Coordinates of C-alpha atoms (C1' of nucleotides) in Angstrom, one line a residue:
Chain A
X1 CA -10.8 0.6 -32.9
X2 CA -10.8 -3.1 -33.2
X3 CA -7.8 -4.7 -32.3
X4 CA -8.9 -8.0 -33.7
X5 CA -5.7 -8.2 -35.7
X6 CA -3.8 -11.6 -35.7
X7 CA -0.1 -11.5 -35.5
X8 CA 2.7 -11.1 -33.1
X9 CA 3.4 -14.1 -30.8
X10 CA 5.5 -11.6 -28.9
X11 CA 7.9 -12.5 -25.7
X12 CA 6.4 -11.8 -22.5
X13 CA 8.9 -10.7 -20.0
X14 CA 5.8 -10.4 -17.3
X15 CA 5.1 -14.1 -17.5
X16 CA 7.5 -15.3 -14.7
X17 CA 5.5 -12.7 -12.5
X18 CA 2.7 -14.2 -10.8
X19 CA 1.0 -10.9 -9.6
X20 CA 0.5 -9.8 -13.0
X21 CA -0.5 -12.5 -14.6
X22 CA -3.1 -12.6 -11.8
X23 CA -4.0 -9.2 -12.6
X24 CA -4.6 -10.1 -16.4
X25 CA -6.5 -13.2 -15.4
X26 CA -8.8 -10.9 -13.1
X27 CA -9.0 -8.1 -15.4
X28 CA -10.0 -10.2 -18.2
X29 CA -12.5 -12.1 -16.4
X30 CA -14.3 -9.0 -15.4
X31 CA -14.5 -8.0 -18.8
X32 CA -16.4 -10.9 -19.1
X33 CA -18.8 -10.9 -16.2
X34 CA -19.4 -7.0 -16.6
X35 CA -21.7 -7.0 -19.4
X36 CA -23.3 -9.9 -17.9
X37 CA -23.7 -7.6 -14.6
X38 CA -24.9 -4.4 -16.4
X39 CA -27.8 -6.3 -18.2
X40 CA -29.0 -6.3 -14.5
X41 CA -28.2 -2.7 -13.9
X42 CA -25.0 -3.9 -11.8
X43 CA -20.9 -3.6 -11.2
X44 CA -19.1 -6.0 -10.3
X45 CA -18.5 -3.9 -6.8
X46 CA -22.2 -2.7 -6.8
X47 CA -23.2 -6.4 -6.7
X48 CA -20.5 -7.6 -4.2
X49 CA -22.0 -5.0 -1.9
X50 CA -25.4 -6.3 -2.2
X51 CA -24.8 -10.2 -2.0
X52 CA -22.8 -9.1 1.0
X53 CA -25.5 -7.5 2.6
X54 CA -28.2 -10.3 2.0
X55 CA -25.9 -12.9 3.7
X56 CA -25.4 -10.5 6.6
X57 CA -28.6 -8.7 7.2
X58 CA -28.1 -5.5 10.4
X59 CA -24.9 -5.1 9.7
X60 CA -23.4 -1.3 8.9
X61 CA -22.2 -0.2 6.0
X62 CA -18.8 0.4 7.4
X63 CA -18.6 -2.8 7.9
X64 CA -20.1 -4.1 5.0
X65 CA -17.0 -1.4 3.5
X66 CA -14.5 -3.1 5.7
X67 CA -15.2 -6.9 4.5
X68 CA -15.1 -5.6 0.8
X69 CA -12.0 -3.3 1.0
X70 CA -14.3 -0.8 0.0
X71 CA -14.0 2.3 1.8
X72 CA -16.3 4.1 3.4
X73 CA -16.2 7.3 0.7
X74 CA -17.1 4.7 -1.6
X75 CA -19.1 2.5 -0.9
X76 CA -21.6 5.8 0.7
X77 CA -23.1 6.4 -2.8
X78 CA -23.2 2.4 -3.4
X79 CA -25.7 2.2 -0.5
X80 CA -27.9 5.4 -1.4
X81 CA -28.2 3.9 -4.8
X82 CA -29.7 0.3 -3.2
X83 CA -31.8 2.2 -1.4
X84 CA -33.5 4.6 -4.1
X85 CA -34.0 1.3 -5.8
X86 CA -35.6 0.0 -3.0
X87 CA -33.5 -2.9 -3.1
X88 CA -32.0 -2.4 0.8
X89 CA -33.8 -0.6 3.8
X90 CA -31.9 1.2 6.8
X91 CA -32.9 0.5 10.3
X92 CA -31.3 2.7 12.8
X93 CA -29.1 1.5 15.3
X94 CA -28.2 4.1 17.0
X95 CA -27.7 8.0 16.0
X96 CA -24.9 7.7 13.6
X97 CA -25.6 4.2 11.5
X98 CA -28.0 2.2 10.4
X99 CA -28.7 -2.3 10.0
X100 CA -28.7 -3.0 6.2
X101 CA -31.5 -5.3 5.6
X102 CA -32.3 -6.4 2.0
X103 CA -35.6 -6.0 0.9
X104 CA -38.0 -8.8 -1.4
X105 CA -37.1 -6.9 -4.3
X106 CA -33.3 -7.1 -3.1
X107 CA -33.3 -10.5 -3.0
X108 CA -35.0 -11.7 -5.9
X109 CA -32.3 -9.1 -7.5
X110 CA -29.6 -11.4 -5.5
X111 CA -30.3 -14.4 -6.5
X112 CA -30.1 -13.0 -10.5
X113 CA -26.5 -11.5 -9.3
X114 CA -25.3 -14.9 -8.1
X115 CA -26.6 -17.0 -11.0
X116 CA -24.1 -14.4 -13.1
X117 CA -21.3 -15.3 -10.9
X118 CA -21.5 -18.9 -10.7
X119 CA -22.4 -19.1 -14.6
X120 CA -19.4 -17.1 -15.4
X121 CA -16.8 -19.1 -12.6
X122 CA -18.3 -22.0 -14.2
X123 CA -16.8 -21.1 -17.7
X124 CA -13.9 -19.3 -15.5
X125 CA -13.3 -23.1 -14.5
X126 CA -14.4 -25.0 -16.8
X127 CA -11.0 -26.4 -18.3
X128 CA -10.2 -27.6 -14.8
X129 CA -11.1 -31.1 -13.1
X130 CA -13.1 -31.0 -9.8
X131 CA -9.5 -31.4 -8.2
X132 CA -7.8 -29.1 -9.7
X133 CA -10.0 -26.3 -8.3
X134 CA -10.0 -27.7 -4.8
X135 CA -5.7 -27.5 -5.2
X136 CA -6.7 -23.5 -7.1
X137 CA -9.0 -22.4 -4.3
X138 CA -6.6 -24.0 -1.4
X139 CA -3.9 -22.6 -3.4
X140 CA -5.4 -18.6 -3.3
X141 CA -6.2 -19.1 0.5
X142 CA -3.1 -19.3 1.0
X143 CA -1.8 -16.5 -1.0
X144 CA -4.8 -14.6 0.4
X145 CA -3.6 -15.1 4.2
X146 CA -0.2 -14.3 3.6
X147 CA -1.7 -10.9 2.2
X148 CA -3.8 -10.2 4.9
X149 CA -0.5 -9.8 7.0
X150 CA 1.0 -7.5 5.3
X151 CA -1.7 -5.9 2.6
X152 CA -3.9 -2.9 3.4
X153 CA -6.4 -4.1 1.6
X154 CA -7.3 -8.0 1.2
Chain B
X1 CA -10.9 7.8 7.0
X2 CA -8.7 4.7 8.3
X3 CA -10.7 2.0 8.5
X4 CA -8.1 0.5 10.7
X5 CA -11.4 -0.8 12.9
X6 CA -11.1 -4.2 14.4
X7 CA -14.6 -6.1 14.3
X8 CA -16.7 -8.0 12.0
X9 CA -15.8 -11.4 11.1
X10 CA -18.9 -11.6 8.5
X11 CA -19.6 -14.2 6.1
X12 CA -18.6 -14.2 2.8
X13 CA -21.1 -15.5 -0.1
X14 CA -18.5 -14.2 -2.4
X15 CA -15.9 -17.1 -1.0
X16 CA -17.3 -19.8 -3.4
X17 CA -16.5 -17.7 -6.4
X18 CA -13.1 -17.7 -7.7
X19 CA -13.7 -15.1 -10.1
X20 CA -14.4 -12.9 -7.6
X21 CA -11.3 -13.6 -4.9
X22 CA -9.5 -13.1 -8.0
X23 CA -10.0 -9.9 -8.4
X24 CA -9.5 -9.1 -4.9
X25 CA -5.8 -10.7 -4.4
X26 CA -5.0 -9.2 -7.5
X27 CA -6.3 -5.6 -6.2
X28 CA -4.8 -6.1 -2.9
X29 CA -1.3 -7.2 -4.5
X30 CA -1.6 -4.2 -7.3
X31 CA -2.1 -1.8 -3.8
X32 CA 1.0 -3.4 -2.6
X33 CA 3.1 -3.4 -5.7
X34 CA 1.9 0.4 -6.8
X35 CA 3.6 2.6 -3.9
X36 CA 7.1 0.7 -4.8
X37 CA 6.6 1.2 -9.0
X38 CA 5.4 5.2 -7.9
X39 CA 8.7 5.9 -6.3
X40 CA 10.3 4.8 -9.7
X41 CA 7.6 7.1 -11.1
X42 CA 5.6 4.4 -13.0
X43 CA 2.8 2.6 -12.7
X44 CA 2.0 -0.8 -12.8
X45 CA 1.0 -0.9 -16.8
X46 CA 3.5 1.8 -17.5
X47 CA 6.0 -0.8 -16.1
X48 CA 4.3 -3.2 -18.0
X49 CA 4.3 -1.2 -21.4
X50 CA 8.5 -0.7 -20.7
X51 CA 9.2 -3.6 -20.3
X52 CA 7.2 -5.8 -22.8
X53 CA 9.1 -3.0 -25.3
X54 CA 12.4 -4.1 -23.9
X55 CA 12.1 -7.7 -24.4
X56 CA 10.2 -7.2 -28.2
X57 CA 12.5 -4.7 -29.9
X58 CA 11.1 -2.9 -32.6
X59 CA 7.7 -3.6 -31.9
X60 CA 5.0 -1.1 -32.8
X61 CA 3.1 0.3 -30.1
X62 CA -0.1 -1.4 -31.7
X63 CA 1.6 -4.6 -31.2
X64 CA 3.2 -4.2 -27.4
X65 CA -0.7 -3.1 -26.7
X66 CA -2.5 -5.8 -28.2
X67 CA 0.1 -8.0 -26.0
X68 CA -0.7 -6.5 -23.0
X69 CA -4.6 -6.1 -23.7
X70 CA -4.2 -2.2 -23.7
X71 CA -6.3 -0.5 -26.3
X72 CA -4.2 1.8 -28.9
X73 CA -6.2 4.7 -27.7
X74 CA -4.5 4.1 -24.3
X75 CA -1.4 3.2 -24.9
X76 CA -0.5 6.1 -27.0
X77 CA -0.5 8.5 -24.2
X78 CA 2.0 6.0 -22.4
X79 CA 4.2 5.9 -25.4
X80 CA 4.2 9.8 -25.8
X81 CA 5.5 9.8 -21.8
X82 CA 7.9 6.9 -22.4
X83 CA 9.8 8.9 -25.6
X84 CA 9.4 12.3 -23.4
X85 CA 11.7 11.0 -20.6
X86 CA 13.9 9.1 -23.5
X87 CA 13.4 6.0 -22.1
X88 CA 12.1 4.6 -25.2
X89 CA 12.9 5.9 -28.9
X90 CA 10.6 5.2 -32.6
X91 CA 12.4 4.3 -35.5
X92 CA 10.2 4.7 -38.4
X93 CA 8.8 1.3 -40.0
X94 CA 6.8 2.9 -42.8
X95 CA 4.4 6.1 -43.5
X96 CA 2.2 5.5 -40.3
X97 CA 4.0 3.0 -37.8
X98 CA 7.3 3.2 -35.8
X99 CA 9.2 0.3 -34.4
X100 CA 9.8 1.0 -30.3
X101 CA 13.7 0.7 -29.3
X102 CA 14.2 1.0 -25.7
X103 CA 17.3 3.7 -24.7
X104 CA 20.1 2.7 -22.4
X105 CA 18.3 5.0 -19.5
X106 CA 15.2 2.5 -20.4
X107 CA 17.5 -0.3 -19.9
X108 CA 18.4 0.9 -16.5
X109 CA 15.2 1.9 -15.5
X110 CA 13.9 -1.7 -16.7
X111 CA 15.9 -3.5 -14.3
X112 CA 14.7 -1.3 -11.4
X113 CA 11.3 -2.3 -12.3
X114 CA 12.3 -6.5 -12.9
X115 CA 13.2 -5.7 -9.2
X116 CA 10.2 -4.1 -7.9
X117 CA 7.9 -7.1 -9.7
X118 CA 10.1 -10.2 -8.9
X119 CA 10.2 -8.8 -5.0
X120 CA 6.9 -7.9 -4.5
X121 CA 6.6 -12.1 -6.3
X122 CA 8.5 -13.7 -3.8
X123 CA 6.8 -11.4 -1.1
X124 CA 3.2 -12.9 -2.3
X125 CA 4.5 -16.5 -2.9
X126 CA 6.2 -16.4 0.6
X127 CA 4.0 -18.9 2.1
X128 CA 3.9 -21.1 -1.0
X129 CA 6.7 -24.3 -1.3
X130 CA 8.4 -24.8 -4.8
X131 CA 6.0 -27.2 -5.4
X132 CA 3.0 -25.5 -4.3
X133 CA 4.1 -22.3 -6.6
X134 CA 4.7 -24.4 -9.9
X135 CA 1.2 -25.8 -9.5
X136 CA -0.6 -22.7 -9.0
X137 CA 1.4 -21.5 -12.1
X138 CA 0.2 -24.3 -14.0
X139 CA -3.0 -24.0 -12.9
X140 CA -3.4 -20.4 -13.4
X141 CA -2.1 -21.2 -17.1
X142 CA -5.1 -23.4 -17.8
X143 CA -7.4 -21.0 -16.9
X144 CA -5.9 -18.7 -18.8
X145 CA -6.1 -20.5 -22.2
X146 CA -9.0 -21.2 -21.5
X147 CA -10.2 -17.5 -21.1
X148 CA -8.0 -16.5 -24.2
X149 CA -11.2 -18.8 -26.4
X150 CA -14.0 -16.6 -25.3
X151 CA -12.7 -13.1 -23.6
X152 CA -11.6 -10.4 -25.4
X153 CA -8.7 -9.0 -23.4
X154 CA -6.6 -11.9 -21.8
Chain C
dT1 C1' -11.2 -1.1 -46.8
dA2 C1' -8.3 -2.0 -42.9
dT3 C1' -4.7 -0.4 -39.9
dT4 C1' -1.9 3.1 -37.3
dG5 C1' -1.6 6.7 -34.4
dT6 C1' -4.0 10.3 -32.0
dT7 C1' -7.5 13.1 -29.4
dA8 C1' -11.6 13.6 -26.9
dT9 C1' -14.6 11.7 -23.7
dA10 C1' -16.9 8.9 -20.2
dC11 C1' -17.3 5.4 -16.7
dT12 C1' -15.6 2.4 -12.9
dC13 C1' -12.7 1.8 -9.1
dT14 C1' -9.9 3.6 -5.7
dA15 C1' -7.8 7.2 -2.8
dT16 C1' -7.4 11.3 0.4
dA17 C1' -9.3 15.3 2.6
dA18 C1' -12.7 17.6 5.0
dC19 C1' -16.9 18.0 7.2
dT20 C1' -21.0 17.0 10.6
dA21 C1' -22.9 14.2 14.0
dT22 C1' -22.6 10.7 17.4
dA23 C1' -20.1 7.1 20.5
Chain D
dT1 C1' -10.9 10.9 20.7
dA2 C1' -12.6 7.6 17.6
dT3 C1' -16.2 6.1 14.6
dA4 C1' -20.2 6.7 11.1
dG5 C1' -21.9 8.7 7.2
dT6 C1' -21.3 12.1 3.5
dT7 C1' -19.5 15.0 -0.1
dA8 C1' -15.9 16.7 -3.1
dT9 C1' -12.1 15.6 -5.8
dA10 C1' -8.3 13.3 -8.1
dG11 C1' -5.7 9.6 -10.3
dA12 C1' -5.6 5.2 -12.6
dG13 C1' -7.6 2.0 -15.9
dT14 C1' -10.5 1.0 -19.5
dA15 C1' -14.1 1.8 -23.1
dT16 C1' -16.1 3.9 -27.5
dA17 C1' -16.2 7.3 -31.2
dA18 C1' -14.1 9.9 -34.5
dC19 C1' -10.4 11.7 -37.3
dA20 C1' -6.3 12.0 -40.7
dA21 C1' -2.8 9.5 -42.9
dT22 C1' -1.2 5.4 -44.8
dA23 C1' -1.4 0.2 -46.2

DNA sequence: TATTGTTATACTCTATAACTATA
DNA sequence: TATAGTTATAGAGTATAACAATA
């Protein structure tokens, strides 16, 4: 139940295949950061949603949803959880939804939450020169934007 | 249950962190590339188990999973579906193991799937020159290694 | 003792459908 | 009609634990 054998070298017939190697890449590096997360109680999504809500207090949850590509089924149970934990309050906007505001106890969680990300993008990164990730982040943007044309979800 | 809403334009604290835009072009291209590998009847790491077995014959399934960072207790499920619809065959290696041996139906059914990942590829490098795309692969190469040190699944 | 294959199980994330209430 | 919020549910993917058989 290990899997700590070493052998193999095997060929990888994925490797020409961008997309999956990006999924490896991604899916191992939230391996990492998840433990990291769950020492504070958090997901990876459960802490997007709340780092998104302290940079954009009064928003709704739909769109909180919609800048996440989380959708609204989802995200629903994210919310009531912040708020039993008092970490989020709802004001009401109107009869149907409710301004997001993050509470003091919210943001001292917050600032926790982003000291995991930029520790972890810090080892993410840390083979690569200062310009090298200026040409990897320019290079995802653009990848990202042709996405957004085309993808559902981005 | 859309979500097709037009608003928003919030900002993004996430932005700064490349882990975290990694996982969400990875998602968004994985939501692109699933419908396509669903109408073959696979998914993505079904695919991915197929065709790392095509290009490492006689591999045991221990092996092809370690490759592709899938855990023996979840691969064997995939393996038991790969054999059922003959696309794949064991040949035994000793009391407890089998070597993998992909079928001629596997074989065909492989190349649908090269096609599937190498068009959804261009489709998500379409906005990225020759140059641009060898750079990003290099890039994405470095930070791989350097995750392969310290993660457990890369 | 360690590894292989397997089953059972649980959690996260994502997806659709259906519902109520409000715009 | 469309949107907001909610609940129920299902399918992937991943994780651990435990087991029998074999190395």
């Amino acid at each position: 139940m290990n899997d700590k054998h070493i052998d193999d070298e095997l060929t990888d017939p994925l490797e020409p295949w961008l997309g999956y190697r990006l999924r490896r890449i991604s899916a191992a590096a939230m391996a990492d950061v998840g433990p990291l997360l769950a020492r504070e109680g958090f997901t990876a999504s459960l802490a997007a949603v709340l780092l998104m809500i302290e940079a954009n207090p009064g928003r709704t949850q739909a769109q909180i949803g919609r800048a996440l590509a989380i959708k609204r089924a989802n995200i629903a149970p994210m919310i009531a959880r912040l708020e039993r934990d008092e970490l989020i309050l709802k004001e009401s906007i109107d009869g149907r939804s409710f301004g997001l505001i993050i509470t003091a106890r919210g943001e001292s969680v917050t600032k926790k939450l982003a000291d995991v990300f930029s520790s972890h993008d810090e080892d993410l990164l840390g083979s690569l020169s200062a310009a090298e990730r200026t040409q990897l982040r320019k290079l995802m943007e653009k990848v990202r934007h042709a996405q957004s044309g085309r993808s559902s979800s981005v």
